[in-house]
Short mmCIF file of C-alpha atoms in Angstrom, two decimals:
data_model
loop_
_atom_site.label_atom_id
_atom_site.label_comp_id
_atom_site.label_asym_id
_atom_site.label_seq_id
_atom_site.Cartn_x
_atom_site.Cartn_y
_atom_site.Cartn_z
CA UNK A 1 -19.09 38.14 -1.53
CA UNK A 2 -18.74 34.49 -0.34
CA UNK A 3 -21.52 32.72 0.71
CA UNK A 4 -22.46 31.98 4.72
CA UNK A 5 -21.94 28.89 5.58
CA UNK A 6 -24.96 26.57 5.70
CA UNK A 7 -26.35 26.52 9.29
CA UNK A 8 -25.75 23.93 11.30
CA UNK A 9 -29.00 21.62 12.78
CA UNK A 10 -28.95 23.48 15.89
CA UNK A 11 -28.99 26.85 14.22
CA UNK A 12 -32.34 25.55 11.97
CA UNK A 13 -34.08 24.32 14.65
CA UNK A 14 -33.42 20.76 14.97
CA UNK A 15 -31.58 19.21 18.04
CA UNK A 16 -30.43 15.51 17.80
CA UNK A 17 -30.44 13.42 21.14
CA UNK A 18 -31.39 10.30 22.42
CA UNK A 19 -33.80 8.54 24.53
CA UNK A 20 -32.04 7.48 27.79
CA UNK A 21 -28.47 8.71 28.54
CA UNK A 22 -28.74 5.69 31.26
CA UNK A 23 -29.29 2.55 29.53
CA UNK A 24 -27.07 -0.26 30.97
CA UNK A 25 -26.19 -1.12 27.43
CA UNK A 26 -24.67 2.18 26.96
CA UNK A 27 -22.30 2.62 30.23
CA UNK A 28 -21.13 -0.40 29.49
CA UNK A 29 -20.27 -0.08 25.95
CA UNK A 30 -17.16 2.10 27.01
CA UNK A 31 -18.98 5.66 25.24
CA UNK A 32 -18.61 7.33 28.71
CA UNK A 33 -14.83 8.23 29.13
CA UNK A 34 -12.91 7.06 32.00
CA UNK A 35 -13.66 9.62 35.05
CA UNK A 36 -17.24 10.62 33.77
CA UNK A 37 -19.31 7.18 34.44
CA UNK A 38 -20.46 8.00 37.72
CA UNK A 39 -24.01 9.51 38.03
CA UNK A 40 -22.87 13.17 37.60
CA UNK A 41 -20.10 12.52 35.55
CA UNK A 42 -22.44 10.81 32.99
CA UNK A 43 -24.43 13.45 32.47
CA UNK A 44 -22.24 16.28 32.26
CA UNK A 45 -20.40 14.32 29.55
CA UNK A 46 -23.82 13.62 27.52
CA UNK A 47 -24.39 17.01 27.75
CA UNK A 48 -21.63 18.35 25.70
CA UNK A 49 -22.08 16.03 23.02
CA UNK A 50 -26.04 16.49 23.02
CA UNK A 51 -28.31 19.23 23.54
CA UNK A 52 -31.72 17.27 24.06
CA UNK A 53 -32.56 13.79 25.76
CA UNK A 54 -35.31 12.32 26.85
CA UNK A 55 -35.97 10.81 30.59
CA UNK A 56 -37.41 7.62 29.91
CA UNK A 57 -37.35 6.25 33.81
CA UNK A 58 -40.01 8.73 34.32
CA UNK A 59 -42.43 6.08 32.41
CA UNK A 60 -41.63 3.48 35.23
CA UNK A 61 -41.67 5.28 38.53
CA UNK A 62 -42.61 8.68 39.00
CA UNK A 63 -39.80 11.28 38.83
CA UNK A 64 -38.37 12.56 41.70
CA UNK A 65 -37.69 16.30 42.93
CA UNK A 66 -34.03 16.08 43.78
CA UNK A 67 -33.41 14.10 40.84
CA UNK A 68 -35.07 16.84 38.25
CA UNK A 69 -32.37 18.91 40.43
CA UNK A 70 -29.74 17.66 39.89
CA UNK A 71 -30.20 16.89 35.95
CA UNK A 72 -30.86 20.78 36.71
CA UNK A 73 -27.30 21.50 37.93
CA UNK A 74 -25.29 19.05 35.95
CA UNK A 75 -26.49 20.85 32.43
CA UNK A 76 -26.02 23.91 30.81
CA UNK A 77 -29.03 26.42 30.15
CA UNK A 78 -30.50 25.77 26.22
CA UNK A 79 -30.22 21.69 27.22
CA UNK A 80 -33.51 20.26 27.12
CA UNK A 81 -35.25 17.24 28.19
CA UNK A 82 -38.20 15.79 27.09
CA UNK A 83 -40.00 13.59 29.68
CA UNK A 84 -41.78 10.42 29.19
CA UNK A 85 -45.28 10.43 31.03
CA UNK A 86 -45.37 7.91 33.80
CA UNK A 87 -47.00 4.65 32.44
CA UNK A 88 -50.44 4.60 34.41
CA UNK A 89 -51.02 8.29 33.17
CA UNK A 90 -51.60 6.91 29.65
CA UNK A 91 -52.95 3.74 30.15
CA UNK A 92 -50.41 1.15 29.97
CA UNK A 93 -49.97 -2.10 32.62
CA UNK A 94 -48.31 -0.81 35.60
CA UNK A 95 -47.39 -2.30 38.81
CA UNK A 96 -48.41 -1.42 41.97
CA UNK A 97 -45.19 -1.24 43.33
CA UNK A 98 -44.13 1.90 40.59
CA UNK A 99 -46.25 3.63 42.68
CA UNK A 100 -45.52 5.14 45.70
CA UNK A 101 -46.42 3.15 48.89
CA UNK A 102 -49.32 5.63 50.24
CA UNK A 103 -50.82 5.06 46.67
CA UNK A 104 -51.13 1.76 46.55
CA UNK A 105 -54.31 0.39 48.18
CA UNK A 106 -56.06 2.82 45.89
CA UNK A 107 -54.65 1.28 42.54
CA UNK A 108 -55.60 -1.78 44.06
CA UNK A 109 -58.96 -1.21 44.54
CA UNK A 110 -59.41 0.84 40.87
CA UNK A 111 -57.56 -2.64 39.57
CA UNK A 112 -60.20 -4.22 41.26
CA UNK A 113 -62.79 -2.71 39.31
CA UNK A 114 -61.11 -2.46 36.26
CA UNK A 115 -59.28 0.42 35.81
CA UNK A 116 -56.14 1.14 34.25
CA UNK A 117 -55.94 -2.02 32.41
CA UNK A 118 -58.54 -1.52 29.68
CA UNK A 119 -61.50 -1.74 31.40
CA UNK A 120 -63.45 0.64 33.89
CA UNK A 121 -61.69 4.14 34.04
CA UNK A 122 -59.04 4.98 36.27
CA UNK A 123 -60.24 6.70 39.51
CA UNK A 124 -60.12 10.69 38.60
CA UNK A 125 -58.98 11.28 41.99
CA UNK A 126 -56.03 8.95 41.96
CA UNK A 127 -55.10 10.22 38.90
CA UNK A 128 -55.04 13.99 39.84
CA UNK A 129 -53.02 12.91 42.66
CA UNK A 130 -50.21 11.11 40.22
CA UNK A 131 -50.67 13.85 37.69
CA UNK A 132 -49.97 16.30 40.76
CA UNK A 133 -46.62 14.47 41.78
CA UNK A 134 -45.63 14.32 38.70
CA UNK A 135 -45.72 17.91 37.90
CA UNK A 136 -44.17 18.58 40.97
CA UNK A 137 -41.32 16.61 40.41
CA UNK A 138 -40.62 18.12 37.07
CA UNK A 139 -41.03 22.01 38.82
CA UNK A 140 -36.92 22.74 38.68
CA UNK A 141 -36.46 21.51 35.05
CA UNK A 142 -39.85 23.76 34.07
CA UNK A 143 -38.73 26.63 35.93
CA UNK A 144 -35.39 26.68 34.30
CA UNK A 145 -36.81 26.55 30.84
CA UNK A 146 -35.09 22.57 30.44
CA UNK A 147 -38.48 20.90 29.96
CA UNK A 148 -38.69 20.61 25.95
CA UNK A 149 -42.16 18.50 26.06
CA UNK A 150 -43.26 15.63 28.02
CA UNK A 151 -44.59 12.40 26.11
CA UNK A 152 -47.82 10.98 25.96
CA UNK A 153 -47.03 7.83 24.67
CA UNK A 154 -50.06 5.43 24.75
CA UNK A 155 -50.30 1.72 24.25
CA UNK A 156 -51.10 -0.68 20.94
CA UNK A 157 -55.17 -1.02 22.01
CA UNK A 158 -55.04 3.11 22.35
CA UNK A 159 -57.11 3.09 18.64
CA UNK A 160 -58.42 6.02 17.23
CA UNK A 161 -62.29 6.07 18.81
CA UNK A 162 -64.49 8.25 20.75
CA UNK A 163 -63.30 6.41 24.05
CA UNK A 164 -59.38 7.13 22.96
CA UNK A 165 -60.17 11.08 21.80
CA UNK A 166 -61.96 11.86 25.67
CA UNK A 167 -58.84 10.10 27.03
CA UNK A 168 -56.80 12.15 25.04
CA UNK A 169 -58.32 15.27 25.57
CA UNK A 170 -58.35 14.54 29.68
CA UNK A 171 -54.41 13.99 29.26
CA UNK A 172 -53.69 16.97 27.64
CA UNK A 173 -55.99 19.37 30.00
CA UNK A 174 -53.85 17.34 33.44
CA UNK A 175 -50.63 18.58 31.63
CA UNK A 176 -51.81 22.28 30.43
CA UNK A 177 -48.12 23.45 31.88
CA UNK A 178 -46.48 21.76 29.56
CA UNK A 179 -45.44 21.74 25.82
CA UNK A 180 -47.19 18.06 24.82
CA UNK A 181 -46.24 15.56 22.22
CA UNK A 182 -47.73 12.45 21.45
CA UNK A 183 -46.85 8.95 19.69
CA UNK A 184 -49.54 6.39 18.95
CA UNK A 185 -48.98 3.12 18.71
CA UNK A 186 -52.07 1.85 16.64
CA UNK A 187 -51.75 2.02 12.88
CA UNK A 188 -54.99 3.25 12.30
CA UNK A 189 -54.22 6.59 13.65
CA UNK A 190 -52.16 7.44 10.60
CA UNK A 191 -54.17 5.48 8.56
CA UNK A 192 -55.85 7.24 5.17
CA UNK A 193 -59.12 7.19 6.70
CA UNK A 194 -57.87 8.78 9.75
CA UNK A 195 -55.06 10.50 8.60
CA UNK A 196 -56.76 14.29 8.69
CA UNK A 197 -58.55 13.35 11.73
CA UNK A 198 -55.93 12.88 13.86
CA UNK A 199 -53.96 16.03 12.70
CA UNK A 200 -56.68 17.83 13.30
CA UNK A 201 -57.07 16.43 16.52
CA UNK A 202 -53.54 17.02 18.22
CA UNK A 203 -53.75 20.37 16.20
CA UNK A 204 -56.75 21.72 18.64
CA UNK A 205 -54.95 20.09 21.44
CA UNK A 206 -51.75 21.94 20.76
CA UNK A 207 -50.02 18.81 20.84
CA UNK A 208 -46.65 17.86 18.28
CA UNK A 209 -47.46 14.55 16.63
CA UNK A 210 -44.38 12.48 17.23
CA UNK A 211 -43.21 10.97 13.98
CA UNK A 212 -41.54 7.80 14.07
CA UNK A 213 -39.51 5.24 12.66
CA UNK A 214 -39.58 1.46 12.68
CA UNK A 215 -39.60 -1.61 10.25
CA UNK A 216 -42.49 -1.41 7.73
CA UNK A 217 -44.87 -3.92 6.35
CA UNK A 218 -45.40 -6.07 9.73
CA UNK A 219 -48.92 -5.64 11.34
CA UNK A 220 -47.51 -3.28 13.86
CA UNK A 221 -45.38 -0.79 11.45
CA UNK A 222 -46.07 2.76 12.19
CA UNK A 223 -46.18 4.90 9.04
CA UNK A 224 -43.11 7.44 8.54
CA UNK A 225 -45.45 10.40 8.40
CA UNK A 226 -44.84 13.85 9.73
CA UNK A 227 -47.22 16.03 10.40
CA UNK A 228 -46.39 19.50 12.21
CA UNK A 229 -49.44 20.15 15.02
CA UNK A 230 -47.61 22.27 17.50
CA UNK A 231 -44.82 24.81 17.80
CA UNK A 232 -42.28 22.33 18.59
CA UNK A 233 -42.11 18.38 16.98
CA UNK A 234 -40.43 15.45 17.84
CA UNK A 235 -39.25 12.49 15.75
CA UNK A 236 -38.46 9.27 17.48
CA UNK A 237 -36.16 6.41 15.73
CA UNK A 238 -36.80 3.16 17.22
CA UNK A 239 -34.57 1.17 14.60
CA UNK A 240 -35.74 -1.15 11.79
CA UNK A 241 -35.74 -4.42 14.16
CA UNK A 242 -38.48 -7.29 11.95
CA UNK A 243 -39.11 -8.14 15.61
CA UNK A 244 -40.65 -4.36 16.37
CA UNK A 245 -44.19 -4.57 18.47
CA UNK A 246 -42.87 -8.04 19.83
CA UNK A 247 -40.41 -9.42 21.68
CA UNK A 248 -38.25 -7.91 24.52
CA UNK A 249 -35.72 -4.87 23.94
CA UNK A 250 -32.59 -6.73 22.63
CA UNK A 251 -34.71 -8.20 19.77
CA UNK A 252 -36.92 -5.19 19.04
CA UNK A 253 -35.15 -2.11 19.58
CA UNK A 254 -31.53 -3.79 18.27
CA UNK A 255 -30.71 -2.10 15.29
CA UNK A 256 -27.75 -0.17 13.57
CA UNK A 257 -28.83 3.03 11.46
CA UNK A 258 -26.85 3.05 8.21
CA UNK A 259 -26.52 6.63 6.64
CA UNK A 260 -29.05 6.15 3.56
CA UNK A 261 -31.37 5.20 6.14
CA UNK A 262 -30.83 8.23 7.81
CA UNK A 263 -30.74 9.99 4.95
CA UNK A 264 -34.09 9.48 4.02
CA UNK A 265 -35.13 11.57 6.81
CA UNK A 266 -33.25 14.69 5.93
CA UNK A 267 -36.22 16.22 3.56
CA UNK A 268 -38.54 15.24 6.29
CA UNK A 269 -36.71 17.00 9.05
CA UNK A 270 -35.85 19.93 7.41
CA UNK A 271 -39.93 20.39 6.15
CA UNK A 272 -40.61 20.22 9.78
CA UNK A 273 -37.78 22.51 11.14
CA UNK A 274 -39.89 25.33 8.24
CA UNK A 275 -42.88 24.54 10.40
CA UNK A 276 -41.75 24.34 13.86
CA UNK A 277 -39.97 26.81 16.40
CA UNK A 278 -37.82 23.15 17.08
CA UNK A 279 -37.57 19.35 16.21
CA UNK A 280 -36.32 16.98 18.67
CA UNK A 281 -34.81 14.45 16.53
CA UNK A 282 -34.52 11.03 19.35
CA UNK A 283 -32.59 7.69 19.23
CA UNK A 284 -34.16 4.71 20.85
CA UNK A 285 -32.20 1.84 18.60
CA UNK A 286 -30.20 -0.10 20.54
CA UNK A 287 -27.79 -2.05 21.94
CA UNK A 288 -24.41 -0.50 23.64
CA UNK A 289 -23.90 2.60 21.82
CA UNK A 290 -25.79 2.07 18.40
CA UNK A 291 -27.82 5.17 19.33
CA UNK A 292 -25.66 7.61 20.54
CA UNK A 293 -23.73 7.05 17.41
CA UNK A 294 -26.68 7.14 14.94
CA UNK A 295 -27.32 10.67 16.68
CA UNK A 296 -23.96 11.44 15.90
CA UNK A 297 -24.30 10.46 12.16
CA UNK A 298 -27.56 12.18 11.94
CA UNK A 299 -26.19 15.44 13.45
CA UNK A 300 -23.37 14.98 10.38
CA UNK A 301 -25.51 14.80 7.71
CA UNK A 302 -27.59 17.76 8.65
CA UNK A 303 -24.90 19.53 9.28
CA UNK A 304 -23.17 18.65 5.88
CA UNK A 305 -26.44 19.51 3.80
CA UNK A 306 -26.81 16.50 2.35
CA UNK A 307 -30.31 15.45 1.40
CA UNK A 308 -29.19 11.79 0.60
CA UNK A 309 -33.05 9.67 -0.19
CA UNK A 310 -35.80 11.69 -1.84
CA UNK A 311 -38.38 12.04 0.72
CA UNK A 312 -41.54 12.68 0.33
CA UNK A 313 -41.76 16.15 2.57
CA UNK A 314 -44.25 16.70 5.17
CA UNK A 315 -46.23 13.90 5.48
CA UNK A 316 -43.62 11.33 4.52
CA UNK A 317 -45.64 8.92 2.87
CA UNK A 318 -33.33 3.27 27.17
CA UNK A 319 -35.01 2.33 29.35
CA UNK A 320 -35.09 0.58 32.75
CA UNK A 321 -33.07 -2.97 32.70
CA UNK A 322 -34.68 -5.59 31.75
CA UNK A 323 -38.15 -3.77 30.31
CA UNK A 324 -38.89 -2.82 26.73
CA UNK A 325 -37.61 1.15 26.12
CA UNK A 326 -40.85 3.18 24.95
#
C-alpha cells in the first residue's frame, strides 16, 4: 500500500501569512500583478496566495465598518484575519487625532492627568467607548467566522508586575468575543524567573502567547520561546535586523529570511500545530516583498517535511507609511 502523502501546513493546522497586505513597500515592489493593485484587486490577489493576514492599520486608527465589509466580500470563507488592537487599547503613545473627532477632548483631558502614557490610568469610560467601536467595527468579519484573533500587543515598559497583570486581565475581559493573543515586548516576561508565570498567566486568560522572532543578544531580543496557552497560537517573524527595538522601520524590520533560518522553526511549529486547533505563522520583515516571499519559503518547507535546524520543541530555548510596523 503506498504511503499518503505528508499533509500539507494547511492540512496540520498551520496557516502562513503576513502582517499587512498594504504596506507601501509591497505595492510597489511589483508582487501585485498588473490589473489587481487597486484596493479590491489587492486583496483578492493576496487571498489566493494566503489564507491568514493580519490588519495592522487597525493599531493606528480604529477600524471601520464598511471596511471590515468589504475585506468581508473580497475573501473566500476559511480566510482569516487577525487584528491588531488599536494602540491606546494597550497602552502605547497615541495621537489625538487617531481618534475620532467626538473623542477627542476626552483623551485630552485623561492626557492631562496622565493617562495613557504611563502614568494615571486611562479613563474606564473612554475606554469602553473605544473598546465598543472597535468591536463594532470588526462585527462582519466575526460574524462570518474571518476573525482568527485580535492582538494585544503592548509596549517595551509593559513589564511583568502587578500593575501590567490587572491591565492585562482588564484587556482580555473588554475583548471576551474574541479569540486573544498576546506579544510582550519586555524580556523579562520570558525570562527564567518568569517564564512559568507568564504561561500560566495567558493560560487562565485563554490567551495564545505569540512567539516571536528577532535578532538575539541586544538588550531588547525577545526569546524564541513557544509556549501553547490557548486553542489557537500565533508566531510573528519580525526579521533578524541588529537595529530591532530602535530605529525606524527600514532599519529595524529590514531583513531577508534565508531558509536555515526558517528552518529552525519547523520543530517549533510543528510542536505547536500538536497543541493547537491552528498556528498563524506571520511575516513582518521587510522591505518590498521580503515578507511575502519568506511566507512563501516557509509554506515550502512545511510542506516538503523538512525539519532543516534542530530545535529545541516547545519552548524553543506593514504598517502605516512612515511609522514602525508592530
Amino acid at each position: 500500500m503506498a504511503e499518503a502523502a505528508a499533509p500539507t501546513a494547511a492540512q496540520a493546522g498551520i496557516a502562513v501569512g503576513t502582517c499587512s497586505w498594504t504596506d507601501p513597500a509591497l505595492v510597489r515592489s511589483g508582487w501585485y500583478p498588473p490589473g489587481r493593485r487597486d484596493a479590491e484587486g489587492r486583496l483578492r490577489h493576496y487571498a489566493e496566495q494566503f489564507p491568514v493576514v493580519e490588519v495592522d492599520s487597525s493599531y493606528y486608527a480604529l477600524p471601520q465598518l464598511r471596511n471590515s465589509e468589504r475585506w468581508t466580500e473580497r475573501t473566500p470563507p476559511g480566510f482569516r484575519f487577525d487584528v491588531k488592537a488599536f494602540s491606546l487599547l494597550t497602552g502605547h503613545p497615541t495621537p489625538a487625532a487617531a481618534l475620532p473627532a467626538d473623542l477627542r477632548s476626552a483623551y485630552a483631558r485623561a492626557r492631562g492627568r496622565g493617562g495613557g502614557r504611563g502614568g494615571a490610568p486611562m479613563d474606564p469610560a473612554l475606554l469602553d467607548e473605544v473598546w465598543r467601536r472597535f468591536a463594532a467595527a470588526l462585527r462582519p468579519l466575526r460574524e462570518t467566522g474571518r476573525i482568527g484573533s485580535v492582538l494585544l500587543q503592548f509596549p517595551p515598559r509593559f513589564a511583568p508586575g502587578a500593575a501590567a497583570r490587572t491591565a492585562l486581565e482588564d484587556a482580555r475581559k473588554r475583548a471576551a468575543e474574541w479569540p486573544v493573543s498576546v506579544e510582550f515586548r519586555h524580556p523579562d516576561w520570558w525570562s527564567a524567573d518568569h517564564h512559568r508565570e507568564t504561561e500560566a498567566l495567558l493560560r487562565d486568560l485563554d490567551a495564545a502567547a505569540v512567539a516571536v522572532d528577532t535578532a538575539q543578544s541586544l538588550p531588547t531580543s525577545m526569546p524564541p520561546v513557544a509556549p501553547v496557552t490557548a486553542r489557537h497560537a500565533v508566531v510573528r517573524f519580525h526579521g533578524r535586523s541588529p537595529s530591532w527595538g530602535t530605529g525606524g522601520k527600514e532599519d529595524a524590520y529590514r531583513h531577508t529570511y534565508t531558509d536555515a533560518e526558517l528552518a529552525e522553526w519547523l520543530p517549533r511549529l510543528r510542536a505547536m500545530a500538536d497543541r493547537a486547533e491552528r498556528v498563524h505563522v506571520l511575516f513582518n520583515n521587510c522591505c518590498a516583498d521580503a515578507a511575502v516571499r519568506a511566507a512563501e519559503a516557509m509554506r515550502r518547507l512545511l510542506d516538503e517535511g523538512e525539519d532543516g535546524g534542530e530545535g529545541e520543541g516547545e519552548d524553543g530555548g506593514r504598517g502605516h507609511p512612515g511609522r514602525v510596523p508592530g
